[in-house]
Coordinates of C-alpha atoms and ligand atoms in Angstrom, one line a residue:
X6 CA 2.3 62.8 -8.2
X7 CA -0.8 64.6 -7.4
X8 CA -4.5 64.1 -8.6
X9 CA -6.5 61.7 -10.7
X10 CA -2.8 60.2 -12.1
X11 CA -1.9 60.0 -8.9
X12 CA -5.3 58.2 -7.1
X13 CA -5.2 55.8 -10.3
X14 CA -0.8 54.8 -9.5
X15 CA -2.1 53.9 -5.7
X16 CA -5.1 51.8 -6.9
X17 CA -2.7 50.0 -8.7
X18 CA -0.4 49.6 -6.5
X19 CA -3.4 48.9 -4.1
X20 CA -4.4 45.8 -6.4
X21 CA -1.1 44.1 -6.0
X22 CA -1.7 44.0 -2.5
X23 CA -3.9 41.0 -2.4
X24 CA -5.4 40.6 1.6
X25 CA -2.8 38.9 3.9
X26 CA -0.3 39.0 1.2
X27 CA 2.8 41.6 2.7
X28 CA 4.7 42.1 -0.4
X29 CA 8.0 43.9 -0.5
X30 CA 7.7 47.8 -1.4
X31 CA 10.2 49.4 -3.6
X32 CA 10.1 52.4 -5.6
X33 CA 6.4 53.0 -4.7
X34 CA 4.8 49.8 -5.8
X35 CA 4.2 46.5 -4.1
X36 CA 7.0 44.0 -6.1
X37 CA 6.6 40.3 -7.0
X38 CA 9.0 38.1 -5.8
X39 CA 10.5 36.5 -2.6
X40 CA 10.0 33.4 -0.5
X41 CA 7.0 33.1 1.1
X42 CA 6.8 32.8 4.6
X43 CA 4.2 32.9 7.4
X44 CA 3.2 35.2 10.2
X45 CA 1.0 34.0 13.1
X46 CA -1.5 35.4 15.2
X47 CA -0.2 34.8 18.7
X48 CA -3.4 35.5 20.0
X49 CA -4.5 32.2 18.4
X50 CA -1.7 30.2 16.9
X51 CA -3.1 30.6 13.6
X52 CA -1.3 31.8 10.8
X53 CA -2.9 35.3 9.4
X54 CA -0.7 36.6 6.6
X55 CA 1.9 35.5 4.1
X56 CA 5.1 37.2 3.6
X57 CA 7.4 37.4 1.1
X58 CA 11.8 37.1 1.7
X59 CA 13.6 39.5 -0.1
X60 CA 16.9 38.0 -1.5
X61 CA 19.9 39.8 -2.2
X62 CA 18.3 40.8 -5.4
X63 CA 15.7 42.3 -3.9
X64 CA 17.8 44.1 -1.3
X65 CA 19.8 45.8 -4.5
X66 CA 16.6 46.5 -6.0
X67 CA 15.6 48.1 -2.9
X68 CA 18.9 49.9 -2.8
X69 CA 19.0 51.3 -6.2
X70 CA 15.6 53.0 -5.7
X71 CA 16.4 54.3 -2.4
X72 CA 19.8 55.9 -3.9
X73 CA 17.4 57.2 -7.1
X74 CA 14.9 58.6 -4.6
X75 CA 18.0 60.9 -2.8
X76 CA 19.6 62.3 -5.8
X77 CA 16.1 62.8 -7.6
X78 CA 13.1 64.5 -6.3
X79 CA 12.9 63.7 -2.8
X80 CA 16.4 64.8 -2.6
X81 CA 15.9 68.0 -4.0
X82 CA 12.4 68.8 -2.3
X83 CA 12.1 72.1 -1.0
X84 CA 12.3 71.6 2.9
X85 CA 8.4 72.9 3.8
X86 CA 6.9 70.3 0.9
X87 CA 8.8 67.7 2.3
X88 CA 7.9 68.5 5.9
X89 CA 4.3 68.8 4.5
X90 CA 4.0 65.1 3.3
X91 CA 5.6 64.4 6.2
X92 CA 2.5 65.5 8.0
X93 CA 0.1 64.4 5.8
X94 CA 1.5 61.1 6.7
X95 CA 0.6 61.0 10.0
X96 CA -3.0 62.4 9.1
X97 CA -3.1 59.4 6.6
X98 CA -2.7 56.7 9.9
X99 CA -5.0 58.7 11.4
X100 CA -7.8 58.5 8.2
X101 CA -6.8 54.7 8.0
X102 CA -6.8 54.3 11.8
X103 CA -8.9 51.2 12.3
X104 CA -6.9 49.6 9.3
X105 CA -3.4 49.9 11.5
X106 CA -4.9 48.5 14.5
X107 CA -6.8 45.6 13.2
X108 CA -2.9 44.7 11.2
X109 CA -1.3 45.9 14.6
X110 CA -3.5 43.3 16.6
X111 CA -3.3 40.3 14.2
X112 CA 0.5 40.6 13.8
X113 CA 0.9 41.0 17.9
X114 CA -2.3 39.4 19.7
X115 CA -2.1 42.6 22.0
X116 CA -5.5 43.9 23.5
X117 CA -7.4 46.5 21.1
X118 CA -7.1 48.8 23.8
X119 CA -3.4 49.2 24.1
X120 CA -3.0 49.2 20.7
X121 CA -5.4 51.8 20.0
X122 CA -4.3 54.2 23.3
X123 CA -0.5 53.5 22.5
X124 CA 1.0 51.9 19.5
X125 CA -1.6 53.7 16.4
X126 CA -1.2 57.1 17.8
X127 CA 2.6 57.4 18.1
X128 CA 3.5 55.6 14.9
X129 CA 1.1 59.2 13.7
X130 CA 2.3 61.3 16.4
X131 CA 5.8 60.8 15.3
X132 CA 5.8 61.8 11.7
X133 CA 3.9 65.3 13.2
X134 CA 7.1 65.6 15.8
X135 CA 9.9 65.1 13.4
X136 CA 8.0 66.8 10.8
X137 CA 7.9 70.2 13.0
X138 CA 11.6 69.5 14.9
X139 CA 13.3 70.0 11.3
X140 CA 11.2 72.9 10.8
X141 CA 13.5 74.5 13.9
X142 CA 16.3 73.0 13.8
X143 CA 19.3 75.5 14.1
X144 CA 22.7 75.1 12.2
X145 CA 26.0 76.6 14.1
X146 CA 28.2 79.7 12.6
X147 CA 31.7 80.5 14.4
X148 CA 33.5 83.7 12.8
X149 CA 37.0 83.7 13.2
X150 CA 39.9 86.0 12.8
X151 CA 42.4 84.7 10.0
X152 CA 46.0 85.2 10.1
X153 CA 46.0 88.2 7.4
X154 CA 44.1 90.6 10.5
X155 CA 40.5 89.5 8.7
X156 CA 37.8 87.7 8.9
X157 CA 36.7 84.0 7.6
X158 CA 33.0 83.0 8.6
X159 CA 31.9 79.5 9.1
X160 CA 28.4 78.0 8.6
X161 CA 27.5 74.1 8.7
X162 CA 24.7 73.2 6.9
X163 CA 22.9 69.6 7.4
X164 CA 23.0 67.1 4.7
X165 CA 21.1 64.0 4.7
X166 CA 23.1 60.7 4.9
X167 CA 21.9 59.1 1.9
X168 CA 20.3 55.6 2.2
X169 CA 19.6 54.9 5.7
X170 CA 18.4 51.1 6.7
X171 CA 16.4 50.6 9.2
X172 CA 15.7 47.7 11.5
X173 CA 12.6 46.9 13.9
X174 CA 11.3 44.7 16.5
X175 CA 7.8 43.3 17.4
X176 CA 6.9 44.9 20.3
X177 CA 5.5 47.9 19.3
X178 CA 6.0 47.4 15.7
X179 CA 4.5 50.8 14.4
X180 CA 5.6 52.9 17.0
X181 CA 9.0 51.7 16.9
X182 CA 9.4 51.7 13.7
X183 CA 8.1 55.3 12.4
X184 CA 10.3 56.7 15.7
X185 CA 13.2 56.0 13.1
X186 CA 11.7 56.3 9.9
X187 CA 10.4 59.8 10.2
X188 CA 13.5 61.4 11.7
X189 CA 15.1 59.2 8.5
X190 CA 12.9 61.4 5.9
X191 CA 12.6 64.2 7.7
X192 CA 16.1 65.0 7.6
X193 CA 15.9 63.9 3.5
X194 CA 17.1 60.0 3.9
X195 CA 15.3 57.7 1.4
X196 CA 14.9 54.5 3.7
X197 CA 14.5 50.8 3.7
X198 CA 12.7 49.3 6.6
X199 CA 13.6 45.8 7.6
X200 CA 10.6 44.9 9.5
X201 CA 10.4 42.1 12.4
X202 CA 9.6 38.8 10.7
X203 CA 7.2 38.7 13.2
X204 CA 5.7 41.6 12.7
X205 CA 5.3 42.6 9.0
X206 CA 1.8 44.0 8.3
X207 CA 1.6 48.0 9.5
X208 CA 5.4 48.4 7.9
X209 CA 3.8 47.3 4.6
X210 CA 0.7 49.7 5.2
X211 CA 2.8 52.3 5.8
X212 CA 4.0 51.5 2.1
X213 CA 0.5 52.1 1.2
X214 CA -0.2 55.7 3.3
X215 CA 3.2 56.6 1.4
X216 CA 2.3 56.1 -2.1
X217 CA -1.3 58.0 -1.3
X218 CA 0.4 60.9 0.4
X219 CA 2.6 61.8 -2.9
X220 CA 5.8 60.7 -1.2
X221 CA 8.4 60.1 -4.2
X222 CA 8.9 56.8 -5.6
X223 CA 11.8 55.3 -3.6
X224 CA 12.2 57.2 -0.5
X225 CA 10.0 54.2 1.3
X226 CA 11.1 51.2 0.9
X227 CA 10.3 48.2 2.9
X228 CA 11.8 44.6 2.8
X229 CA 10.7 41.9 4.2
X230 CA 12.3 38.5 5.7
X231 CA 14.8 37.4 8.7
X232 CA 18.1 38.5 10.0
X233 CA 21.0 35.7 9.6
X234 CA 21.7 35.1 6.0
X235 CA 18.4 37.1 4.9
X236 CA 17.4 40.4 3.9
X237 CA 18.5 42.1 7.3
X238 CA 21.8 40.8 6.9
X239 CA 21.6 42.0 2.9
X240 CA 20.6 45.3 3.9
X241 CA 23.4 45.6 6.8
X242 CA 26.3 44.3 4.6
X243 CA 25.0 46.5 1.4
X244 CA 27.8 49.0 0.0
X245 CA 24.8 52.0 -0.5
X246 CA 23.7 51.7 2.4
X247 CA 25.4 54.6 4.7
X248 CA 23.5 54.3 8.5
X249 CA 21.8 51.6 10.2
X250 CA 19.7 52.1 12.7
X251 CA 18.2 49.3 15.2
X252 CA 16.0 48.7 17.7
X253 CA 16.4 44.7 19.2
X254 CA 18.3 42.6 21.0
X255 CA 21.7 43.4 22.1
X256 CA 22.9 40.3 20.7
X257 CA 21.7 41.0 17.2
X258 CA 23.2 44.8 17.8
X259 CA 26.8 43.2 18.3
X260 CA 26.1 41.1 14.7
X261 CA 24.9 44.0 13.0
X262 CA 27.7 46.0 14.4
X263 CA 30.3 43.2 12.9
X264 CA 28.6 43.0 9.9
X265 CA 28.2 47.2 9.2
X266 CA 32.2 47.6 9.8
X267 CA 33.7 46.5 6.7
X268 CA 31.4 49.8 4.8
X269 CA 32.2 51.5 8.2
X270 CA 28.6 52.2 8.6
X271 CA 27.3 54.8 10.9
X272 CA 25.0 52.6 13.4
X273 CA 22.1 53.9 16.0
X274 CA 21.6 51.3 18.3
X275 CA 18.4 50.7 21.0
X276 CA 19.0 47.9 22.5
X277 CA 17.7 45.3 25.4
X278 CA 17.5 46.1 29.3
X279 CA 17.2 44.7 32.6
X280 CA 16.0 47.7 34.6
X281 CA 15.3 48.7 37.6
X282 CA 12.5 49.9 39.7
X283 CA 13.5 51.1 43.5
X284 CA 10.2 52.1 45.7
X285 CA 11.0 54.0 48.7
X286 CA 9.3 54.0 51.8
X287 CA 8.2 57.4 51.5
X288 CA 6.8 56.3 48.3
X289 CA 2.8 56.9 47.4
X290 CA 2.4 53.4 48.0
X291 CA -0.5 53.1 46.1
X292 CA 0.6 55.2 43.0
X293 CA 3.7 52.9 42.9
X294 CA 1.8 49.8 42.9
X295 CA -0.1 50.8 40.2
X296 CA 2.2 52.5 38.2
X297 CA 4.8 49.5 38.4
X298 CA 2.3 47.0 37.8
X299 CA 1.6 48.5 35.1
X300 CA 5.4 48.8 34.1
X301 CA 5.9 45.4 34.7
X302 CA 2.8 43.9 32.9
X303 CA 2.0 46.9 30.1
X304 CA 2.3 44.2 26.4
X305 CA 2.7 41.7 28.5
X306 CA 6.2 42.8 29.9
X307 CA 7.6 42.9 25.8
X308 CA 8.6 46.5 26.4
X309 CA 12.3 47.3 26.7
X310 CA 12.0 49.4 29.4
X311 CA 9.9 47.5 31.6
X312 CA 11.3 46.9 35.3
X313 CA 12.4 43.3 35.8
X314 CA 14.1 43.8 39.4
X315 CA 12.0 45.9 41.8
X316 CA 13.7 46.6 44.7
X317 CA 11.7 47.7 47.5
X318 CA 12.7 49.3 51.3
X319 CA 12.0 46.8 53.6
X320 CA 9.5 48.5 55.6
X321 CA 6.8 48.5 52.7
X322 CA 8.0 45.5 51.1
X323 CA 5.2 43.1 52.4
X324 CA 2.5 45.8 51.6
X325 CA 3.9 46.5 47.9
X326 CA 4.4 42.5 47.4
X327 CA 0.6 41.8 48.0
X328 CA -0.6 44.8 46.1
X329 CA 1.4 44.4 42.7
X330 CA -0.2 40.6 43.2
X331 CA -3.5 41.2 43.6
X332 CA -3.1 43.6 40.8
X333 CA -1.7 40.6 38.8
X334 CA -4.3 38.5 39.3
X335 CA -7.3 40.5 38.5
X336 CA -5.1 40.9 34.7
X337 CA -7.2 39.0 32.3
X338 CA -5.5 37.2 29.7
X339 CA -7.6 36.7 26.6
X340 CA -8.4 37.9 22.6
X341 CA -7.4 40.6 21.7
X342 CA -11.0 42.2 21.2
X343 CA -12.7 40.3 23.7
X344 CA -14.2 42.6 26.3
X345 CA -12.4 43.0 29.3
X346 CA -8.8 41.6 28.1
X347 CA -6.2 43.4 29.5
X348 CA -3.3 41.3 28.9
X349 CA -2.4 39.8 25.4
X350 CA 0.1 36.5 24.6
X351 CA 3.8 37.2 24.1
X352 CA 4.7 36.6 20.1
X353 CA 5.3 33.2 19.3
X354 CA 5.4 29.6 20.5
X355 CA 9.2 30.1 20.9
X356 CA 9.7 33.1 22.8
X357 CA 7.2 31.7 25.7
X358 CA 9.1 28.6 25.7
X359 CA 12.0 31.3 26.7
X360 CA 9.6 32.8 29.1
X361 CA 8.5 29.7 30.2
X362 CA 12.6 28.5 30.9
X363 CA 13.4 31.7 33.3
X364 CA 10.0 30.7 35.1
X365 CA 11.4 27.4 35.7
X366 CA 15.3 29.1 36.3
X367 CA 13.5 31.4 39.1
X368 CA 12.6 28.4 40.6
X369 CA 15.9 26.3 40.6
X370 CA 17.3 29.6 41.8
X371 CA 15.1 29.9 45.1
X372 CA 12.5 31.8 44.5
X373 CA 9.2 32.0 46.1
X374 CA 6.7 32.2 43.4
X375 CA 4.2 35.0 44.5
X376 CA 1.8 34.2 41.9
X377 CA 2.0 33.2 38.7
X378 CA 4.9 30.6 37.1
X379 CA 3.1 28.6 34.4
X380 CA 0.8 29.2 31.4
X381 CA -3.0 30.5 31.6
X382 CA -6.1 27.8 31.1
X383 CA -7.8 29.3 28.0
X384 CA -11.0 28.4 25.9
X385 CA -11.9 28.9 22.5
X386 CA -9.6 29.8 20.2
X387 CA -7.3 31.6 22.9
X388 CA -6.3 28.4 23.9
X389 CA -3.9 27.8 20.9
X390 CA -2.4 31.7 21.9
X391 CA 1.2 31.8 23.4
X392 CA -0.6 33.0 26.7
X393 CA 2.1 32.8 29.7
X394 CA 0.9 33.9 33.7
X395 CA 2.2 37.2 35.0
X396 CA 4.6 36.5 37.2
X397 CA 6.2 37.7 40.4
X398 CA 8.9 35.9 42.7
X399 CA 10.6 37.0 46.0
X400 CA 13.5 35.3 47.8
X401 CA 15.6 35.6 44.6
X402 CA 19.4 36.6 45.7
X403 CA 20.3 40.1 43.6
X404 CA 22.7 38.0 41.5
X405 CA 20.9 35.4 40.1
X406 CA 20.5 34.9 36.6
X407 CA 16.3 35.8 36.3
X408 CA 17.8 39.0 38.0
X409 CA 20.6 39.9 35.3
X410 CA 19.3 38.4 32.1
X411 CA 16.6 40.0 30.2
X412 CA 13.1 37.8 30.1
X413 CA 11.2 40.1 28.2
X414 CA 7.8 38.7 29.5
X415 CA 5.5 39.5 32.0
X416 CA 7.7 38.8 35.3
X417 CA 9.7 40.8 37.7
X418 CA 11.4 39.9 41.3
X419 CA 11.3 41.7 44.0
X420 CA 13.9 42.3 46.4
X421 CA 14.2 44.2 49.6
X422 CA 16.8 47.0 50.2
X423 CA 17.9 48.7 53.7
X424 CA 19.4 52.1 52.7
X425 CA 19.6 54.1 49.3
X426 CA 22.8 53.1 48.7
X427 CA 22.4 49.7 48.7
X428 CA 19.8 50.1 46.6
X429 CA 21.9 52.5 44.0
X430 CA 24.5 49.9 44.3
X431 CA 22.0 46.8 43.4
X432 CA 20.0 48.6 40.5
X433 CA 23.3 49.7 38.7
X434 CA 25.2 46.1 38.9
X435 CA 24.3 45.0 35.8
X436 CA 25.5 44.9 31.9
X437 CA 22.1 46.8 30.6
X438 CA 21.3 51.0 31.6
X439 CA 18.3 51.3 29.7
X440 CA 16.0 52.7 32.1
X441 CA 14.9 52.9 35.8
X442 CA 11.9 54.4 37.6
X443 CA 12.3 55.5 40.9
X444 CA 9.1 56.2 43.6
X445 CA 9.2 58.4 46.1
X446 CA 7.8 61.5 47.9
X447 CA 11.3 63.2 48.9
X448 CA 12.3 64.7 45.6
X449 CA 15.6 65.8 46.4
X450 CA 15.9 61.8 47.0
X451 CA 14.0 61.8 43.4
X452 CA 16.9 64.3 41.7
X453 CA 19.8 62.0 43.1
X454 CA 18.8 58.5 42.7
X455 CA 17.7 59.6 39.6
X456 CA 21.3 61.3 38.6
X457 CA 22.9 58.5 40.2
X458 CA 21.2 55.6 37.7
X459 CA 23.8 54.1 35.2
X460 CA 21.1 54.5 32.4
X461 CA 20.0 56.4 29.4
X462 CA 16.4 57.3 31.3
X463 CA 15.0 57.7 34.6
X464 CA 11.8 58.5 35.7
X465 CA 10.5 59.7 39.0
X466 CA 7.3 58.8 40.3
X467 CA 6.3 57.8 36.7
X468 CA 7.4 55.3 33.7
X469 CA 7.3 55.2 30.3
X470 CA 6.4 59.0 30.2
X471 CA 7.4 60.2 27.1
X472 CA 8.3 63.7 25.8
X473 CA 9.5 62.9 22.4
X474 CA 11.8 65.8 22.4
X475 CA 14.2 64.6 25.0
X476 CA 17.1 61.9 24.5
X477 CA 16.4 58.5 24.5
X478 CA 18.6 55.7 24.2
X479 CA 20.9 53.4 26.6
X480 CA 23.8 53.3 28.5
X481 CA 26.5 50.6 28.7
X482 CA 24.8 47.4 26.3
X483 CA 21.6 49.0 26.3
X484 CA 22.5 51.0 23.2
X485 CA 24.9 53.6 21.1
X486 CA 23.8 56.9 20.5
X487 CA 20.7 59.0 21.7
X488 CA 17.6 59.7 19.1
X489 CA 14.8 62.0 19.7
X490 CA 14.3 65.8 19.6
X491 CA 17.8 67.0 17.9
X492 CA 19.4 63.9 18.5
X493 CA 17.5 62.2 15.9
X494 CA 18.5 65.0 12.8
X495 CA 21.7 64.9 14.7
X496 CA 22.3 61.4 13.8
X497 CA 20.3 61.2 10.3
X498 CA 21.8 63.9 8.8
X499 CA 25.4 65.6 9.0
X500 CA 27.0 68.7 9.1
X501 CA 29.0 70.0 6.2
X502 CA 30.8 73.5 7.1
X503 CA 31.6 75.9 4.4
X504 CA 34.1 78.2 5.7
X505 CA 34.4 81.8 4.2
X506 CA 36.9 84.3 3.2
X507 CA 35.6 87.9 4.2
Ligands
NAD152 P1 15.8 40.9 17.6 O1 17.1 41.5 17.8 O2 15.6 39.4 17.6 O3 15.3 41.4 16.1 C1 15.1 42.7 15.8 C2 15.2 42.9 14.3 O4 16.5 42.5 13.9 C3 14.3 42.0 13.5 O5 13.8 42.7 12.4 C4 15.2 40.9 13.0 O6 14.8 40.2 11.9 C5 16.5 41.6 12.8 N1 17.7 40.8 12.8 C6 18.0 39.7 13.6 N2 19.3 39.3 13.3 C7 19.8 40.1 12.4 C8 21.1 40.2 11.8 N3 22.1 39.3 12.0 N4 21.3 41.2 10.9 C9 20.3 42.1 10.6 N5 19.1 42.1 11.2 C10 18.8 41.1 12.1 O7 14.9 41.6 18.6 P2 13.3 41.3 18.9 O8 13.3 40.0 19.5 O9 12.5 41.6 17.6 O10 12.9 42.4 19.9 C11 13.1 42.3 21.3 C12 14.4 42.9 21.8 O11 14.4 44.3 21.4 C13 14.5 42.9 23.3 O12 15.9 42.6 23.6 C14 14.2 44.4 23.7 O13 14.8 44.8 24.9 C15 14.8 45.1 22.5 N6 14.2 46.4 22.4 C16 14.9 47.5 22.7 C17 14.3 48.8 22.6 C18 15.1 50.1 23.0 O14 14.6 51.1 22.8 N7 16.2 50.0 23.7 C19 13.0 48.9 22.2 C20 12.3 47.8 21.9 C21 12.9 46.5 21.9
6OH153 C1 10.7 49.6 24.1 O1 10.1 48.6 24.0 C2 10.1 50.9 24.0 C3 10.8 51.9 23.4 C4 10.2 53.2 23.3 C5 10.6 54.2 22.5 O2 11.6 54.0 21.7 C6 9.9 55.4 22.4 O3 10.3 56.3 21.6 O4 9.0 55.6 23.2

């Protein structure tokens, strides 16, 4: 749809999208219908949007279009129009900018600054990447001799999957959530997004950037609503629906798994971590600090791959203690736009009880509490926010439960190490391989340690540095598959191979 028709279709789709009302979006409109539900700003406490469940209804409804949208004109779209609105998309988040982060930050709490240096721009910055990667993607050819002394050639060529499903957390709702989606449509996938619960607003945005780009009715879908016995259970268990993918918790990635086998689903899983940091004592000590303070702290430690267990040689380990605490205290919990707030509240009243239950764990376990351990002392209308203290402890033993169980807040232990491979041996006992980060100044050290780490990613001298090309994904519970680059199309799409009689 292109022109005045076109402008007129999004204003009124625009005009069922009353303020802080997150409809579901199906076949290119915003839908009555659903449960409400709230979502809360947990920079406050206060409730910000209402929401709407899908049911199983809605989920078929959802389904149906999707299915429409493959076999109709998305599906047929000449490759370089589709890879076109695929990067008009991302100009679109760019035009709308300020709209995504004021809907990132009222769904999240998280400073303006973060949100606007991190989460905006790759939820954009994706749809340009997968938009160009299927643009160069190569297909093999084998030729082969045939029994009769001739020749047969073979070629694949790369299908799309169908109706993929896809299923988000609240971290970094945007950016982890168009790290799927575009792959998805990229390869020629219509999709429904299952945002977080916590989390709805830029998903249903996105619905809006869709419609005004001229993507076909149908190939975005989003649905709204919980896991268990709601519409991400619906969309799992749903016979047209031929790939999940998922970002979350390993827990919920063993129910979805359960759930996807009976349709013998293909599934992309990233999953939770417990990683591991290891500072040696050749290590830039200041660039460490920084860089794993930052690690540690960055969304207020809601990032998968955020180091939980630092393990530090023993000669530096009083000097990196006292420097990731002073950089922890000078942190400054507040709003979200207030100036000089650099770290927001986690997302809701019952994750920081969680938080709050491994601070008191740490303790009953024998930690020293470095600083930190309890919840901020806020005024104004912070104080009803689901602030929490960053928090550091030494003394913990390697295997106590704060050091093997995820937290997912703003709290690491640190624990000393004599020799590197005691410290290979410590960072790779445990169920997760997500990610380490590794700090030091002798690279061939760098190239083993990092070769040696029982995980999907390892970074040297760096964290969280991210070249969307490469593979990403986890090792052991951490995940199932790899996406980015090739391995995204790889896993969205699938080969079909037409041999031929010469
Ligand atoms: P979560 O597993 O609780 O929820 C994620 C999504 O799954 C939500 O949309 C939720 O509604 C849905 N869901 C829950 N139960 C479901 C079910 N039975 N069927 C279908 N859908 C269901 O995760 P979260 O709390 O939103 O996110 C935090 C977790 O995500 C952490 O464990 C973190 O490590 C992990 N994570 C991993 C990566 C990675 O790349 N490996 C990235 C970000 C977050
Ligand atoms: C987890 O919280 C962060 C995951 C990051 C990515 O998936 C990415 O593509 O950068």
């Amino acid at each position: 749809m292109t022109g005045e028709a076109g402008a007129a279709a999004v204003a009124e789709r625009a005009s069922l999208q009353k303020p802080h009302a997150l409809r579901n979006f199906i076949d290119g409109r915003f839908v009555d219908g659903g449960k409400p539900f709230e979502v809360y700003d947990p920079a406050t406490g206060k409730v910000h949007a209402t929401a709407y469940e899908a049911d199983r209804a809605i989920v078929d409804q959802a389904v149906q279009a999707a299915r429409r949208a493959v076999e109709g004109e998305w599906g047929r779209m000449p490759l370089a129009k589709r890879r076109a609105l695929l990067a008009g998309v991302a100009e679109r988040i760019e035009e709308r900018f300020d709209e995504f982060l004021e809907a990132e930050i009222a769904d999240t709490g998280k400073p303006r600054e973060l949100a606007g240096h991190l989460d905006i721009p790759r939820g954009a910055a994706n749809f340009r990447v997968f938009a160009d990667a299927i643009s160069n993607v190569s297909t093999e050819t084998f030729e082969m001799d045939t029994p009769d002394g001739g020749k047969a050639l073979n070629y694949a060529v790369r299908k799309p999957l169908g109706v993929v499903g896809v299923i988000s957390p609240w971290n970094l709702p945007l950016l982890l959530m168009t790290w799927k989606v575009a792959p998805a449509m990229a390869c020629g996938n219509a999709v429904i997004v299952k945002p977080s619960e916590e989390t709805p607003s830029t998903t249903t945005l996105l619905g809006e950037v869709m419609a005004e780009v001229g993507i076909p009715d149908g190939a975005f879908n989003v649905i709204h609503g919980f896991g268990p016995n709601s519409a991400g259970e619906f969309l799992v268990a749903h016979p047209g629906v031929r790939a999940i993918t998922f970002t979350g918790e390993t827990r919920t990635g063993s129910a979805i798994m359960k759930a996807a086998a009976p349709t013998v689903k293909a599934l992309s899983f990233e999953l939770g971590g417990k990683n591991a940091a290891i500072v040696f004592a050749d290590a830039d000590l200041d660039a460490a600090v920084t860089g794993l303070a930052r690690a540690a702290f960055l969304n207020t430690g809601q990032v998968c791959l955020a180091p939980e267990r630092i393990y530090v040689e023993r000669p530096i380990f009083d000097h990196f203690v006292a420097g990731m605490k002073a950089t922890a205290e000078a942190l400054k919990p507040g709003l979200p736009n207030d100036h000089g707030t650099t770290l927001g509240p986690v997302i809701s009243e019952q994750h920081r009880q969680k938080v709050l239950g491994y601070y008191q764990l740490a303790v009953e376990e024998g930690a020293t509490v470095v600083t930190g351990g309890g919840v901020p002392k806020l005024e104004g209308a912070a104080a009803g926010g689901y602030f929490v203290e960053p928090t550091i402890w030494t003394g913990l033993p390697h295997d106590a439960r704060v050091c093997r169980e995820e937290i997912f807040g703003p709290a690491c232990a640190i624990i000393p190490f004599d020799n590197e491979e005691d410290a290979i041996r410590m960072a790779n006992d445990s169920d997760y391989g997500l990610a380490s980060s590794i700090w030091t100044t002798n690279l061939s050290r760098g190239h083993r340690v990092g070769r040696a780490m029982e995980v999907g990613i390892s970074w040297v001298n760096c964290w969280f540095l991210r070249d969307l090309r490469t593979p990403f994904g986890g090792a052991k519970m951490s995940g199932v598959g790899r996406e980015g680059g090739e391995h995204s199309l790889n896993f969205y799409s699938e080969p079909s191979n037409i041999c031929i009689k010469l």
